[in-house]
PDB file of C-alpha atoms and ligand atoms in Angstrom:
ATOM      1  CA  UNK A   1       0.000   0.000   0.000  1.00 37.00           C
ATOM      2  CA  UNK A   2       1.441   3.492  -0.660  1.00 42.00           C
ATOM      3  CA  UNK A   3       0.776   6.540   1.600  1.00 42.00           C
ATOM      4  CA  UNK A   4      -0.368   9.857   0.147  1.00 43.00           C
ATOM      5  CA  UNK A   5      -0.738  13.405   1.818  1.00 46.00           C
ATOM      6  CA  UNK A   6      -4.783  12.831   2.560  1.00 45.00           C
ATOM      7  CA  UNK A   7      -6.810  15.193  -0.359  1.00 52.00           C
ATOM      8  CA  UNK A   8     -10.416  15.976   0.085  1.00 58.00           C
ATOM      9  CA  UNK A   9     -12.143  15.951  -3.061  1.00 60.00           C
ATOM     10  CA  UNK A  10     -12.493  19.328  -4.374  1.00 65.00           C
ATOM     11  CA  UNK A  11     -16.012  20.914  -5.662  1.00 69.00           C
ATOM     12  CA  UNK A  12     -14.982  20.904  -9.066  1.00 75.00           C
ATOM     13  CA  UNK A  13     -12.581  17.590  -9.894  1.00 77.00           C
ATOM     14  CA  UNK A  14      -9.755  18.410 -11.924  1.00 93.00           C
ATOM     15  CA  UNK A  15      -8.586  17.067 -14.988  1.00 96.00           C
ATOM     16  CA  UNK A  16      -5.491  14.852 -16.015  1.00 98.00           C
ATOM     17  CA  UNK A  17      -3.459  15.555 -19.560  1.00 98.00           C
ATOM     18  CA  UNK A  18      -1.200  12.482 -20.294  1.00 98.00           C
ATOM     19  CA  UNK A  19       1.584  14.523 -23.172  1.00 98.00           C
ATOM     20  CA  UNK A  20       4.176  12.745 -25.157  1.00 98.00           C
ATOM     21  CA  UNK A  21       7.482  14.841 -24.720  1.00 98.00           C
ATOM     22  CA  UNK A  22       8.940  13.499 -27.852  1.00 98.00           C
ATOM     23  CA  UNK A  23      12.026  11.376 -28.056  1.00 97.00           C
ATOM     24  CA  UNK A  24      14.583  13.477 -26.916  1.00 94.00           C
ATOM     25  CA  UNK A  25      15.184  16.761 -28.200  1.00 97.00           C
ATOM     26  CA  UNK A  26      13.046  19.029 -26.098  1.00 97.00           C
ATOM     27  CA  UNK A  27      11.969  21.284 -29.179  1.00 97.00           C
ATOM     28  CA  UNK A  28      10.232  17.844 -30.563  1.00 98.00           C
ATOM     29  CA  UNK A  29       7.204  18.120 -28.192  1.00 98.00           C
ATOM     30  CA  UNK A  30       4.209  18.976 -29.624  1.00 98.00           C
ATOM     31  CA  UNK A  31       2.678  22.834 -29.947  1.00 98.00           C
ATOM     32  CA  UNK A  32      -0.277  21.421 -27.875  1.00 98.00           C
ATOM     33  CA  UNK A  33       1.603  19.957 -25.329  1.00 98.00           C
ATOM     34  CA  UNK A  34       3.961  22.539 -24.615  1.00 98.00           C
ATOM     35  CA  UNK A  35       0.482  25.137 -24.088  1.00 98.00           C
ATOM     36  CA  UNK A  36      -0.723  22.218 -21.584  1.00 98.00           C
ATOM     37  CA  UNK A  37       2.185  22.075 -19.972  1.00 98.00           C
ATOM     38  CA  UNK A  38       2.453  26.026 -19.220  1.00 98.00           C
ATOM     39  CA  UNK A  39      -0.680  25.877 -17.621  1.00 98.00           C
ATOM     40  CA  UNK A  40      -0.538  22.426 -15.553  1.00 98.00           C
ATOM     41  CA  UNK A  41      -0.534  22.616 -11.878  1.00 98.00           C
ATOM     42  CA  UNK A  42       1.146  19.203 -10.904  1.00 98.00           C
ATOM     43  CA  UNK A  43       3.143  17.560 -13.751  1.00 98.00           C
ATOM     44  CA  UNK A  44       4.388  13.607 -13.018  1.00 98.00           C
ATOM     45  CA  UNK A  45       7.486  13.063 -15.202  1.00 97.00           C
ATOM     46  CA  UNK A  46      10.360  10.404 -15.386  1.00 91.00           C
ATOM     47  CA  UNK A  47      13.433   9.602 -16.705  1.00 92.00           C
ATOM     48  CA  UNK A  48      12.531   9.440 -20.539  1.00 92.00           C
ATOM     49  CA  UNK A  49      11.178  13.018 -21.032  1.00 95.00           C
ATOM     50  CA  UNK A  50      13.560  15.818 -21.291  1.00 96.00           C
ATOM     51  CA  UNK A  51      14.002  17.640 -18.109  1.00 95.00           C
ATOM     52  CA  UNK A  52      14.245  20.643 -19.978  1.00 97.00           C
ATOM     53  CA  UNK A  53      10.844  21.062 -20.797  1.00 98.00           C
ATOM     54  CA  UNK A  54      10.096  21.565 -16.908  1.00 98.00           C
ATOM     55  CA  UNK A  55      11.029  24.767 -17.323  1.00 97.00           C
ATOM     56  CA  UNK A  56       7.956  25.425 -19.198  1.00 98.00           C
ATOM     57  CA  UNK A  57       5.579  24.852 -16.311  1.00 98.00           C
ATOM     58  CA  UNK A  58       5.050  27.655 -13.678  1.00 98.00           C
ATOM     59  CA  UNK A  59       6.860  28.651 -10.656  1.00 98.00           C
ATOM     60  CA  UNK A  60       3.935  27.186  -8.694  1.00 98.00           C
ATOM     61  CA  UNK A  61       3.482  23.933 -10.729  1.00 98.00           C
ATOM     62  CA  UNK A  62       4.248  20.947  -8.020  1.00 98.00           C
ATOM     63  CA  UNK A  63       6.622  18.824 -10.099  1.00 97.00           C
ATOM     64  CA  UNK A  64       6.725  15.430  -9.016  1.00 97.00           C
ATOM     65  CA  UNK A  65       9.231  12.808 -10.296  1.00 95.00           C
ATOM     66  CA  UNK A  66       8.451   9.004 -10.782  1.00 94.00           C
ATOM     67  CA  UNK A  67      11.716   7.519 -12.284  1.00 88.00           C
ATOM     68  CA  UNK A  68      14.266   5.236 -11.623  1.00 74.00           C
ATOM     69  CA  UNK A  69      16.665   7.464  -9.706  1.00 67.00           C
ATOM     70  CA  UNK A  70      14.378   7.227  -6.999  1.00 56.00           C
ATOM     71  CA  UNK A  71      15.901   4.007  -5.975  1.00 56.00           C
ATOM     72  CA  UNK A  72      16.510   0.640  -7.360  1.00 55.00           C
ATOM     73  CA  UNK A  73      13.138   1.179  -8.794  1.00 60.00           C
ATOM     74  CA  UNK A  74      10.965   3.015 -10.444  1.00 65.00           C
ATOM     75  CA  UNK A  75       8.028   4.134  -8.691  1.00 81.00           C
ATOM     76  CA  UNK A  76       5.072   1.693  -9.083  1.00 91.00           C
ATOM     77  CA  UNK A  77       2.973   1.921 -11.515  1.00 92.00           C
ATOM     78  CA  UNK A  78       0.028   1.823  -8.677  1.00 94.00           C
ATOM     79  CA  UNK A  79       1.724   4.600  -6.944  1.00 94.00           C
ATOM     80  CA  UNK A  80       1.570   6.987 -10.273  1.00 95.00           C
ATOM     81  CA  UNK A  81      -1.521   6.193 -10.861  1.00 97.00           C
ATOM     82  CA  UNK A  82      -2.869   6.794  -7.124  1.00 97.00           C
ATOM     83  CA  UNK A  83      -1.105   9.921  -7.133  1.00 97.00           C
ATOM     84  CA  UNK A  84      -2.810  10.957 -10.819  1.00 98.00           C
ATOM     85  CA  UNK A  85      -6.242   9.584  -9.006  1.00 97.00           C
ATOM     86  CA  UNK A  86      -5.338  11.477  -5.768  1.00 97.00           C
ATOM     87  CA  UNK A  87      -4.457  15.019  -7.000  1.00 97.00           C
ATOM     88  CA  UNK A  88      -6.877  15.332  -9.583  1.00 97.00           C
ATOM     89  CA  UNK A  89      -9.695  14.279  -6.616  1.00 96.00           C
ATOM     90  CA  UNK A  90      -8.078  17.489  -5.586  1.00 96.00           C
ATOM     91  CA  UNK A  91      -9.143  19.759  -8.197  1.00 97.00           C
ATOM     92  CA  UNK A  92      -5.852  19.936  -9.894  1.00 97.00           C
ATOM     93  CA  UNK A  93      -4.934  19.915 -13.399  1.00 98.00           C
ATOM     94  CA  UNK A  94      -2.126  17.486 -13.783  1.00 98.00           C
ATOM     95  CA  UNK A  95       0.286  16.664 -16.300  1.00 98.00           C
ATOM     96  CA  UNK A  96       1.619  13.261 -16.735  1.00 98.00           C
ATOM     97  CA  UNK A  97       4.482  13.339 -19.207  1.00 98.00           C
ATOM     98  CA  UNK A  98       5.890  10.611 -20.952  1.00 97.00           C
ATOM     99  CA  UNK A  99       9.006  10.170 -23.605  1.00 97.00           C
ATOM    100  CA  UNK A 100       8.193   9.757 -26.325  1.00 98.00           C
ATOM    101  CA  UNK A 101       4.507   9.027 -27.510  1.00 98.00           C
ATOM    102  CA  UNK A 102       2.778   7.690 -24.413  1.00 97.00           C
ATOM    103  CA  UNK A 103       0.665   4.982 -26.145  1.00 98.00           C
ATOM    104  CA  UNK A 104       3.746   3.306 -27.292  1.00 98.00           C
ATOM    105  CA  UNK A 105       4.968   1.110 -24.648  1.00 96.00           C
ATOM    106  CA  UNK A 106       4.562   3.940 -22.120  1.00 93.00           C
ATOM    107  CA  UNK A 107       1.525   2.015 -19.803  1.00 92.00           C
ATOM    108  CA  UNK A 108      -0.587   4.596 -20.881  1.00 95.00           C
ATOM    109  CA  UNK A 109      -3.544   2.100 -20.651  1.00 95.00           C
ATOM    110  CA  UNK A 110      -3.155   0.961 -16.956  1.00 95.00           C
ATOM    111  CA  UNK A 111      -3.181   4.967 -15.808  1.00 97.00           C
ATOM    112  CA  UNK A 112      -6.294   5.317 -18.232  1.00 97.00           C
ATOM    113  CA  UNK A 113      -8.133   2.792 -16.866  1.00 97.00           C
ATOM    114  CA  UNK A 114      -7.454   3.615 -13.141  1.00 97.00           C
ATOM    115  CA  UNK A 115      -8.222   7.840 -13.930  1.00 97.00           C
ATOM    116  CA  UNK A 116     -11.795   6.202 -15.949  1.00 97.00           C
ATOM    117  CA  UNK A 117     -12.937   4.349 -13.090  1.00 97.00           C
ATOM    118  CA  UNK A 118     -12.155   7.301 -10.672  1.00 96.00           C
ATOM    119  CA  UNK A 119     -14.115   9.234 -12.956  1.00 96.00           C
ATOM    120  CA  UNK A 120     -11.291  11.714 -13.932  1.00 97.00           C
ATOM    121  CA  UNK A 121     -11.903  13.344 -16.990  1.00 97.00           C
ATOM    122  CA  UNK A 122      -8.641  12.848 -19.160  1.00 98.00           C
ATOM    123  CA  UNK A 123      -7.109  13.998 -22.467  1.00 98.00           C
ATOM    124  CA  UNK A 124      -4.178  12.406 -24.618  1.00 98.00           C
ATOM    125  CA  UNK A 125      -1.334  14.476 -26.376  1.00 98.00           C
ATOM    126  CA  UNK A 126       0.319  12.555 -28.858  1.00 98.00           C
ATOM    127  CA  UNK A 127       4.093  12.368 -29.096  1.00 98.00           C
ATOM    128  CA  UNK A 128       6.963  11.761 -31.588  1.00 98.00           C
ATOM    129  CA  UNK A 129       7.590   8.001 -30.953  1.00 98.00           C
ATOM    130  CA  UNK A 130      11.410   6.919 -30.847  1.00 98.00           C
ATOM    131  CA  UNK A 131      10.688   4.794 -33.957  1.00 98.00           C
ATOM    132  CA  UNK A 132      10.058   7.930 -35.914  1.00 98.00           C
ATOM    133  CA  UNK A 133      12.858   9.895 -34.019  1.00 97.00           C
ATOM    134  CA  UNK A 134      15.551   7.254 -34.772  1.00 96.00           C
ATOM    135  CA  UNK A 135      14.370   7.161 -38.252  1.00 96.00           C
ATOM    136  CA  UNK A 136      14.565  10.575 -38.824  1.00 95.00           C
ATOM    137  CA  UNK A 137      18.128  11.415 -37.574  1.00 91.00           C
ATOM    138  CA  UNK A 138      19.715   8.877 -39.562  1.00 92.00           C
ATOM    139  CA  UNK A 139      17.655   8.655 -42.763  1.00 91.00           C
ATOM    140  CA  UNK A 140      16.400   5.435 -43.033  1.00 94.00           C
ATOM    141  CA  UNK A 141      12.825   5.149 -43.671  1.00 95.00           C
ATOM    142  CA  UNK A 142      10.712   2.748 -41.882  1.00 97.00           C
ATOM    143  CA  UNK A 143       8.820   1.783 -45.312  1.00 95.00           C
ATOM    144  CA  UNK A 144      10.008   1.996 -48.551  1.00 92.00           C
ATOM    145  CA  UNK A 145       8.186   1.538 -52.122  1.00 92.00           C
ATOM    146  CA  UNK A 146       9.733  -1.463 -53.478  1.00 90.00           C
ATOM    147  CA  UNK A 147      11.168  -2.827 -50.271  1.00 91.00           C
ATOM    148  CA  UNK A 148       8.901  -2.923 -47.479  1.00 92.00           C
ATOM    149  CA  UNK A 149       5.586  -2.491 -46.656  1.00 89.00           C
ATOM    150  CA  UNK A 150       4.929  -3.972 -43.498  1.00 97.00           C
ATOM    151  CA  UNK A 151       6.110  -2.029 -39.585  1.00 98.00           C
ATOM    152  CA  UNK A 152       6.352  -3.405 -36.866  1.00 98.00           C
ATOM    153  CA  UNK A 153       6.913  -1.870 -33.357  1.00 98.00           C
ATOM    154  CA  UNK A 154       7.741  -4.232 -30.598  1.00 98.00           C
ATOM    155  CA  UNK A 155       9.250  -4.708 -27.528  1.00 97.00           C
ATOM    156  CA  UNK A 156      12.460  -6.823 -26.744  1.00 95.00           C
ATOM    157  CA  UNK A 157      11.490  -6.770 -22.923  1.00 89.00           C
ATOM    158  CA  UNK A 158       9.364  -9.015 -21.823  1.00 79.00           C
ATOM    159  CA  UNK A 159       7.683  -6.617 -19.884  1.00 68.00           C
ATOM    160  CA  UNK A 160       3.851  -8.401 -19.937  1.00 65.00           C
ATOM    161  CA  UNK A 161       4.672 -10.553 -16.971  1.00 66.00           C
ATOM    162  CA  UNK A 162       3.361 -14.502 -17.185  1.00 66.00           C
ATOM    163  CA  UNK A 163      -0.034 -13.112 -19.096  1.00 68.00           C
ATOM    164  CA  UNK A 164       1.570 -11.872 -21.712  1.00 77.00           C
ATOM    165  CA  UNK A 165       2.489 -13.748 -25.289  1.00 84.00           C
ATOM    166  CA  UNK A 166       6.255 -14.051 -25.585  1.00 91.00           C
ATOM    167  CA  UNK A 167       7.375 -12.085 -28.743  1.00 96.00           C
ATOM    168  CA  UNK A 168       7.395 -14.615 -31.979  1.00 97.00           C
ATOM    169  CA  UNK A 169      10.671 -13.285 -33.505  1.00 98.00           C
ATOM    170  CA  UNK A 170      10.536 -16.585 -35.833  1.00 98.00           C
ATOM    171  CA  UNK A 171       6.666 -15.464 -36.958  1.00 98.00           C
ATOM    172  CA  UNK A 172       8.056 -11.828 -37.564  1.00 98.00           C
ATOM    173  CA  UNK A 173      11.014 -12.910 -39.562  1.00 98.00           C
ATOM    174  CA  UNK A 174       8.609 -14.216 -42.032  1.00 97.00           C
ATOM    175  CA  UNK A 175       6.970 -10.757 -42.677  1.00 97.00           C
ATOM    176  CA  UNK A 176       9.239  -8.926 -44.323  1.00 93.00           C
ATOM    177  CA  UNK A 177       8.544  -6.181 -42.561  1.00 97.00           C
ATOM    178  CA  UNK A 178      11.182  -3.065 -40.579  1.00 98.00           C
ATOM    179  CA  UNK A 179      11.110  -4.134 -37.498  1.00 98.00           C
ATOM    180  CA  UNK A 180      11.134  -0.964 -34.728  1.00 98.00           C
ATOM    181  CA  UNK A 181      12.702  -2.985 -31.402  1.00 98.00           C
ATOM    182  CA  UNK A 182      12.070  -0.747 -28.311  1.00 98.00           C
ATOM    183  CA  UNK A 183      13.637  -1.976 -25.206  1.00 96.00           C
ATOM    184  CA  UNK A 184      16.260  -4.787 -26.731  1.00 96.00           C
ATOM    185  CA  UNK A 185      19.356  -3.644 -26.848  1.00 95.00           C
ATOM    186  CA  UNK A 186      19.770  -5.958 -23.605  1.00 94.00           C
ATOM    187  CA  UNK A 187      18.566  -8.906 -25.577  1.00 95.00           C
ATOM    188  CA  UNK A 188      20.002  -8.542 -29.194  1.00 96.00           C
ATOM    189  CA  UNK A 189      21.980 -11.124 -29.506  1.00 96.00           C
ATOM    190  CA  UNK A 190      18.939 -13.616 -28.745  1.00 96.00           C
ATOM    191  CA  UNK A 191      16.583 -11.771 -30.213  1.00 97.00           C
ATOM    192  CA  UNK A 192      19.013 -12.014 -33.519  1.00 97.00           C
ATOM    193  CA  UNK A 193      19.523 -15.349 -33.445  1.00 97.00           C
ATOM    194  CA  UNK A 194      16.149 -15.990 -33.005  1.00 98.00           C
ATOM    195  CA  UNK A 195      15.092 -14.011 -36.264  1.00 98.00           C
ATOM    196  CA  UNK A 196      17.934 -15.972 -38.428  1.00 98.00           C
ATOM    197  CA  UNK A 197      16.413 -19.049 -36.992  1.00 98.00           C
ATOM    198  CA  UNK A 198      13.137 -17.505 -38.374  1.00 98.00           C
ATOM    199  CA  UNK A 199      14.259 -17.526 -41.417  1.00 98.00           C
ATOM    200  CA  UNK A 200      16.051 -13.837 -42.306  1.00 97.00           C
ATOM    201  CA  UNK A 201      19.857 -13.667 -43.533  1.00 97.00           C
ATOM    202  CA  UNK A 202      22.983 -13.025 -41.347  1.00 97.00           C
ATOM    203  CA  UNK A 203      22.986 -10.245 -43.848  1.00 96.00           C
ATOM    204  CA  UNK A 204      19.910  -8.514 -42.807  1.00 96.00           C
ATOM    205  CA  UNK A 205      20.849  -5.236 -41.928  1.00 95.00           C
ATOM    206  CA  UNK A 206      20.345  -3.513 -38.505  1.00 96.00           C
ATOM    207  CA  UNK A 207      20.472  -0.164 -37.288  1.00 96.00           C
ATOM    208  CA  UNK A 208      20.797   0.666 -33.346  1.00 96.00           C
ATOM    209  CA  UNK A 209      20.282   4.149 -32.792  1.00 96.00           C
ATOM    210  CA  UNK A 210      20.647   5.457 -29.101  1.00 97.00           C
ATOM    211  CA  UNK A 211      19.624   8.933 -27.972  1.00 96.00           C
ATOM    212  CA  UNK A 212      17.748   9.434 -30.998  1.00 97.00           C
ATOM    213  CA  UNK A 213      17.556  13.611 -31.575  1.00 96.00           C
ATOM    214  CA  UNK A 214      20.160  14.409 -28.696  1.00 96.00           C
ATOM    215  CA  UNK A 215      23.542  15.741 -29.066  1.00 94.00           C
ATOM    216  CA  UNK A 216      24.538  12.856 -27.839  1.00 94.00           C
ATOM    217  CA  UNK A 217      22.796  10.274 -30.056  1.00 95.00           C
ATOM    218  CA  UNK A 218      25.003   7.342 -31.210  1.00 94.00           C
ATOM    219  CA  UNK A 219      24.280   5.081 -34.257  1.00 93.00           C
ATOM    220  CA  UNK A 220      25.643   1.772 -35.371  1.00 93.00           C
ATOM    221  CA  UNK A 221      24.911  -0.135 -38.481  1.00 93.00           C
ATOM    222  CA  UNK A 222      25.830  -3.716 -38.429  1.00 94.00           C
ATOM    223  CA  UNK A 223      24.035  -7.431 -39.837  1.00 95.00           C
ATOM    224  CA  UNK A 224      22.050  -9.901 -37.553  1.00 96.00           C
ATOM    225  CA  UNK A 225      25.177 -11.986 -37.343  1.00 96.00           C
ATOM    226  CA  UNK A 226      26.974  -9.299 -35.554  1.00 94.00           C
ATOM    227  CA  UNK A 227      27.515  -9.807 -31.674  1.00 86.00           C
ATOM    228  CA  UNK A 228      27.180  -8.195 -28.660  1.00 91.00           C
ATOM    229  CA  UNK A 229      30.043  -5.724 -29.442  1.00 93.00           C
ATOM    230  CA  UNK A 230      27.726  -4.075 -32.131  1.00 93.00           C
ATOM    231  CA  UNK A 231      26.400  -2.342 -28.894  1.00 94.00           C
ATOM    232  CA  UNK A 232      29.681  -1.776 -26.891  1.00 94.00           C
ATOM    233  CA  UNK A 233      29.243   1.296 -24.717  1.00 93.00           C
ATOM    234  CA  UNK A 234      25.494   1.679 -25.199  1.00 94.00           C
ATOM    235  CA  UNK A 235      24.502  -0.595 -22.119  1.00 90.00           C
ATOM    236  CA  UNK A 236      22.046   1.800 -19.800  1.00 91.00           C
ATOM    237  CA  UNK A 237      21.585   4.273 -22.718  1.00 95.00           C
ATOM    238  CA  UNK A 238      18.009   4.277 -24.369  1.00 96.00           C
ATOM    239  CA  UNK A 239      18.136   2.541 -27.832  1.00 97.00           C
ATOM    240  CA  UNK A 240      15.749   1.681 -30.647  1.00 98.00           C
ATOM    241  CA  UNK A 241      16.851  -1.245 -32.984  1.00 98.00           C
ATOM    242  CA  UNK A 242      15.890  -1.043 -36.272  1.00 97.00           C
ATOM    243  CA  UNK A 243      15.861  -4.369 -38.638  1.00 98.00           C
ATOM    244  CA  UNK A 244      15.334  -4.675 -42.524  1.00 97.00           C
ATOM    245  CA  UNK A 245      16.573  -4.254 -45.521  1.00 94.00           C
ATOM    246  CA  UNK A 246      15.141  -0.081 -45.209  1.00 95.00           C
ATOM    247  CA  UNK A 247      18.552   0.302 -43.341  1.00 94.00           C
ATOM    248  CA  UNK A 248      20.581  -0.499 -46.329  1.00 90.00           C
ATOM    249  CA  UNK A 249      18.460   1.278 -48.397  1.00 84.00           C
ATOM    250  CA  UNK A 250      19.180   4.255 -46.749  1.00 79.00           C
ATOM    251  CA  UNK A 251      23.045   3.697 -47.441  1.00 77.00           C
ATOM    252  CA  UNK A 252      22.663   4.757 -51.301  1.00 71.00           C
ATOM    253  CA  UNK A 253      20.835   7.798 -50.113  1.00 66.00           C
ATOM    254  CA  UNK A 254      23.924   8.443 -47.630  1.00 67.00           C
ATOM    255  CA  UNK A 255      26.328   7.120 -50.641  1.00 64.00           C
ATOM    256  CA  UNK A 256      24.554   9.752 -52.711  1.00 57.00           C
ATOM    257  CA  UNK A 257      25.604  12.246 -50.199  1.00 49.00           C
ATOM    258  CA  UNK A 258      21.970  13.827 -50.186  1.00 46.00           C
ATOM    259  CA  UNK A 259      22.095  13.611 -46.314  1.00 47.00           C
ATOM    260  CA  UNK A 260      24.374  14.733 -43.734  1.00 47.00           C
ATOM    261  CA  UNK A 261      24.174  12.351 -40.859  1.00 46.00           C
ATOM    262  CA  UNK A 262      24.872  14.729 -37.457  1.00 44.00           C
ATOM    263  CA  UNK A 263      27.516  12.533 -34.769  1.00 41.00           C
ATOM    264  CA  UNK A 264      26.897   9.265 -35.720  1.00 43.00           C
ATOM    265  CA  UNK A 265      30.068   6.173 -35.778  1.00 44.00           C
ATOM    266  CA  UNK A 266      29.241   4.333 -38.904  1.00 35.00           C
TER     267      UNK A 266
HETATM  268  N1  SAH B 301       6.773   5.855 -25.182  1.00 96.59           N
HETATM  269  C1  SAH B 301       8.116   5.786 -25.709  1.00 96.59           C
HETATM  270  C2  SAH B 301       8.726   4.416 -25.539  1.00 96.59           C
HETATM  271  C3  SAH B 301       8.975   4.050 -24.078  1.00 96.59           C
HETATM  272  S1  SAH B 301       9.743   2.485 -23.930  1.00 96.59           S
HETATM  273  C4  SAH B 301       8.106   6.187 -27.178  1.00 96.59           C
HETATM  274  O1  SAH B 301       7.026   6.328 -27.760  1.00 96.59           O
HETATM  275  O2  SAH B 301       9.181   6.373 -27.731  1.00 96.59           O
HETATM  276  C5  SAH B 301      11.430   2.976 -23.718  1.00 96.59           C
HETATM  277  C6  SAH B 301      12.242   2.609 -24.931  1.00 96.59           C
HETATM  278  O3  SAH B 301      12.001   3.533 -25.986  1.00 96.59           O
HETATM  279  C7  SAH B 301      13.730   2.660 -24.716  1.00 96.59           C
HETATM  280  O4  SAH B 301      14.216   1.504 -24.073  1.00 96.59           O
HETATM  281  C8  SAH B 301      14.216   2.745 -26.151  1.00 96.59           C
HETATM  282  O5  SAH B 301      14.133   1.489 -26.793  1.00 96.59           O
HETATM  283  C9  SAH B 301      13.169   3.659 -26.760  1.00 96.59           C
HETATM  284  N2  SAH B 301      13.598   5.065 -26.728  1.00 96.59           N
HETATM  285  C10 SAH B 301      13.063   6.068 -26.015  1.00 96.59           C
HETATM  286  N3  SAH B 301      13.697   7.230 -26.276  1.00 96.59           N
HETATM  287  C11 SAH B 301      14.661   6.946 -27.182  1.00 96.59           C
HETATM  288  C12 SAH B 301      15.653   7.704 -27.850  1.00 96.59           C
HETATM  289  N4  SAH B 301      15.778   9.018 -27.670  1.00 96.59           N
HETATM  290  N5  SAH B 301      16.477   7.071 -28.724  1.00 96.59           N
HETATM  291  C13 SAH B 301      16.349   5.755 -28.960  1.00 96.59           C
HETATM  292  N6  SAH B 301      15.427   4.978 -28.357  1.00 96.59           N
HETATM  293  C14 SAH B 301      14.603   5.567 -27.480  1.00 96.59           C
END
C-alpha cells in the first residue's frame, strides 16, 4: 500500500493531460503539449522526457518525479496512478508526461483505466515516438516503395509478466517487414539469433540508434550476425533497434551524399 498526503475531493474535480514529450530533443514536443504544460498545476514526469521542458511549467506547478533514480526502482505503476487519481480528486490539473509518444509502450492504458474508473476526466497528447525519431536522424525510412511495406513496433522486454504472449521473432522474420525494437538492446543477440532461426539472412541489416535527436545520439549499423560488441558502450543508454533491408536502403541515399548524418560512428 502506498501513503499519500490525505486530499479531500475538491467541488470541481480536476482534470489529467497524459503529453508525449517526444524522443529526446526538447523542441520535438508537440505545440499542444507545450500550451498544456504552461498551464498544468502538478506535472508527473520520469526519466525518458527531457528535463528541460520543466522549465515550461510555472513557478507554482508541483513537479513530481516518478523515475528510476528514486531508488533501485521506479516508482510503481500503482503509486503513479494513485497519485494521478489522488491530485486530480483534488481539483488539480495534472500533467503526466511521458518520452516519447505515451501509447507506445509507455503504460498509458493501466493509468487510463485507473483515472476512468475514478471518474477523472482525461485527455491524450500525442508524441513523436522513438521509432520515428531514430528514423529521422539517420535517414532510413521505416517503409520503402519497393522494399517494405509492413512495420512493426515491438518490444524486446518481456515486460507483460506470465499473461503476456512471448514475442514470436521466428513469426516476424517471415513478414518482411522493418522491425522498430524498443527496449532490446539488452537482448540482441537472442533476439538475432532468433530471427535468423526464423528464417532472415545473417545479412539482414540492422540499425541501433541510441539517444535518438540528442547531441549525444550514437548510431551503429551492423548485420544480424553481428555480436554483442555491435552495442559496446550503449549498455544503460536508451536505444531503438531497427531491422530490414530499409537500413541499407538508406546507405545509397547516404552514398549519394543527399544527407548529412549529425555525430553518428558508422
Ligand atoms: N513511449 C516511448 C517508448 C517508451 S519504452 C516512445 O514512444 O518512444 C522505452 C524505450 O524507448 C527505450 O528503451 C528505447 O528502446 C526507446 N527510446 C526512447 N527514447 C529513445 C531515444 N531518444 N532514442 C532511442 N530509443 C529511445
Amino acid at each position: 500500500m502506498t501513503n499519500f498526503p490525505s486530499t479531500s475531493p475538491a467541488e470541481k474535480p480536476g482534470r489529467v493531460v497524459l503529453i508525449g514529450a517526444g524522443p529526446g530533443a526538447a523542441d520535438l514536443i508537440t505545440v499542444r503539449g507545450a500550451r498544456v504544460l504552461r498551464e498544468a498545476e502538478v506535472v508527473l514526469y520520469d526519466d525518458l522526457a527531457n528535463a528541460e521542458l520543466l522549465d515550461l511549467c510555472s513557478a507554482t506547478c508541483e513537479k513530481i518525479y516518478v523515475g528510476k533514480r528514486l531508488g533501485s526502482h521506479s516508482a510503481t505503476q500503482e503509486h503513479i496512478c494513485n497519485l494521478l487519481v489522488n491530485r486530480a480528486r483534488a481539483g488539480r490539473y495534472v500533467v503526466r508526461l511521458k518520452g516519447g509518444d505515451p501509447m507506445v509502450f509507455g503504460r498509458a492504458g493501466e493509468e487510463l483505466l485507473a483515472l476512468s474508473g475514478a471518474g477523472i476526466p482525461f485527455e491524450i497528447v500525442p508524441g513523436v515516438t522513438a521509432a520515428s525519431a531514430a528514423s529521422a536522424s539517420t535517414a532510413i525510412p521505416l517503409t520503402q516503395r519497393g522494399v517494405t511495406s509492413t512495420l512493426v513496433f515491438v518490444t524486446g522486454h518481456p515486460c507483460g509478466g506470465k499473461s503476456q504472449t512471448p514475442v514470436d521473432w521466428r513469426t516476424l522474420a517471415k513478414l518482411q517487414a522493418t522491425l522498430c525494437i524498443y527496449m532490446g538492446t539488452q537482448r540482441f543477440v537472442e533476439i538475432a539469433r532468433e530471427l535468423r532461426a526464423g528464417g532472415l539472412a545473417d545479412t539482414t541489416s540492422v540499425a541501433i540508434v541510441a539517444g535518438a535527436t540528442l547531441s549525444s545520439q550514437t548510431v551503429r549499423v551492423g548485420t544480424l550476425a553481428d555480436g554483442a560488441e555491435l552495442l559496446d558502450g550503449l549498455q544503460g543508454r536508451p536505444a531503438l533497434i531497427l531491422v530490414g533491408e530499409v537500413v541499407r536502403w538508406s546507405e545509397l541515399v547516404r552514398a549519394a551524399d543527399q544527407f548529412a548524418l549529425a555525430s553518428c560512428e558508422i
